């Protein structure tokens, strides 16, 4: 039976709509949650950041439950990742500030991995997310270099926002070795991550 032009157009629109929805859809797989250990040393860059902005580092979120993963949240995560990655130009702390391990908001348009993390965390917090679900995380890349990413806790598992890719990934799909991250109940404290190795960036005891 021949289809009318209108019917064919409706089918094409439906297919296009499904393709767009699939692009923004929450992944079918779930990441699971990282297993954290006890309190551990605070990265020296975060220690200095807290001295400069103490109000950022004594927050005890009231809601410690992981965020509910929805298509809307997924769009926020992918949108913030792409926007910040495009807006901030990569530059080392030494070139940017004349010294190493400066953690700050990239308000001058330049930054390294920690600065991308801080900006994404700030954006998502302003969108209503709890800081208990937006955790600065220190990892080791496959080449052995230290790196920082933002971990987002959800009821579908932990996901990672990274300045090295616009793709939001499950934490166990990144290829990184996870070392430590902020505690969920206190923005100035850090906890170890199970099976982590000694971090390559400076820490304070």
Short mmCIF file of N, CA, C and O in Angstrom, two decimals, residues 5 86 108 112 127-128:
data_model
loop_
_atom_site.label_atom_id
_atom_site.label_comp_id
_atom_site.label_asym_id
_atom_site.label_seq_id
_atom_site.Cartn_x
_atom_site.Cartn_y
_atom_site.Cartn_z
N UNK A 5 2.06 11.40 1.13
CA UNK A 5 3.20 12.27 1.49
C UNK A 5 3.15 12.69 2.95
O UNK A 5 4.18 12.75 3.62
N UNK A 86 34.59 24.60 26.34
CA UNK A 86 34.78 25.51 25.21
C UNK A 86 35.17 26.90 25.67
O UNK A 86 35.95 27.60 25.01
N UNK A 108 39.47 34.55 34.35
CA UNK A 108 40.22 35.23 33.29
C UNK A 108 40.18 34.48 31.96
O UNK A 108 40.80 34.89 30.99
N UNK A 112 43.70 25.30 34.39
CA UNK A 112 44.08 23.90 34.22
C UNK A 112 42.95 23.02 34.77
O UNK A 112 41.86 23.51 35.03
N UNK A 127 22.58 25.75 39.55
CA UNK A 127 21.38 25.16 38.95
C UNK A 127 20.56 24.36 39.95
O UNK A 127 19.55 23.77 39.58
N UNK A 128 21.01 24.33 41.19
CA UNK A 128 20.22 23.69 42.23
C UNK A 128 20.73 22.35 42.74
O UNK A 128 20.08 21.73 43.58
#
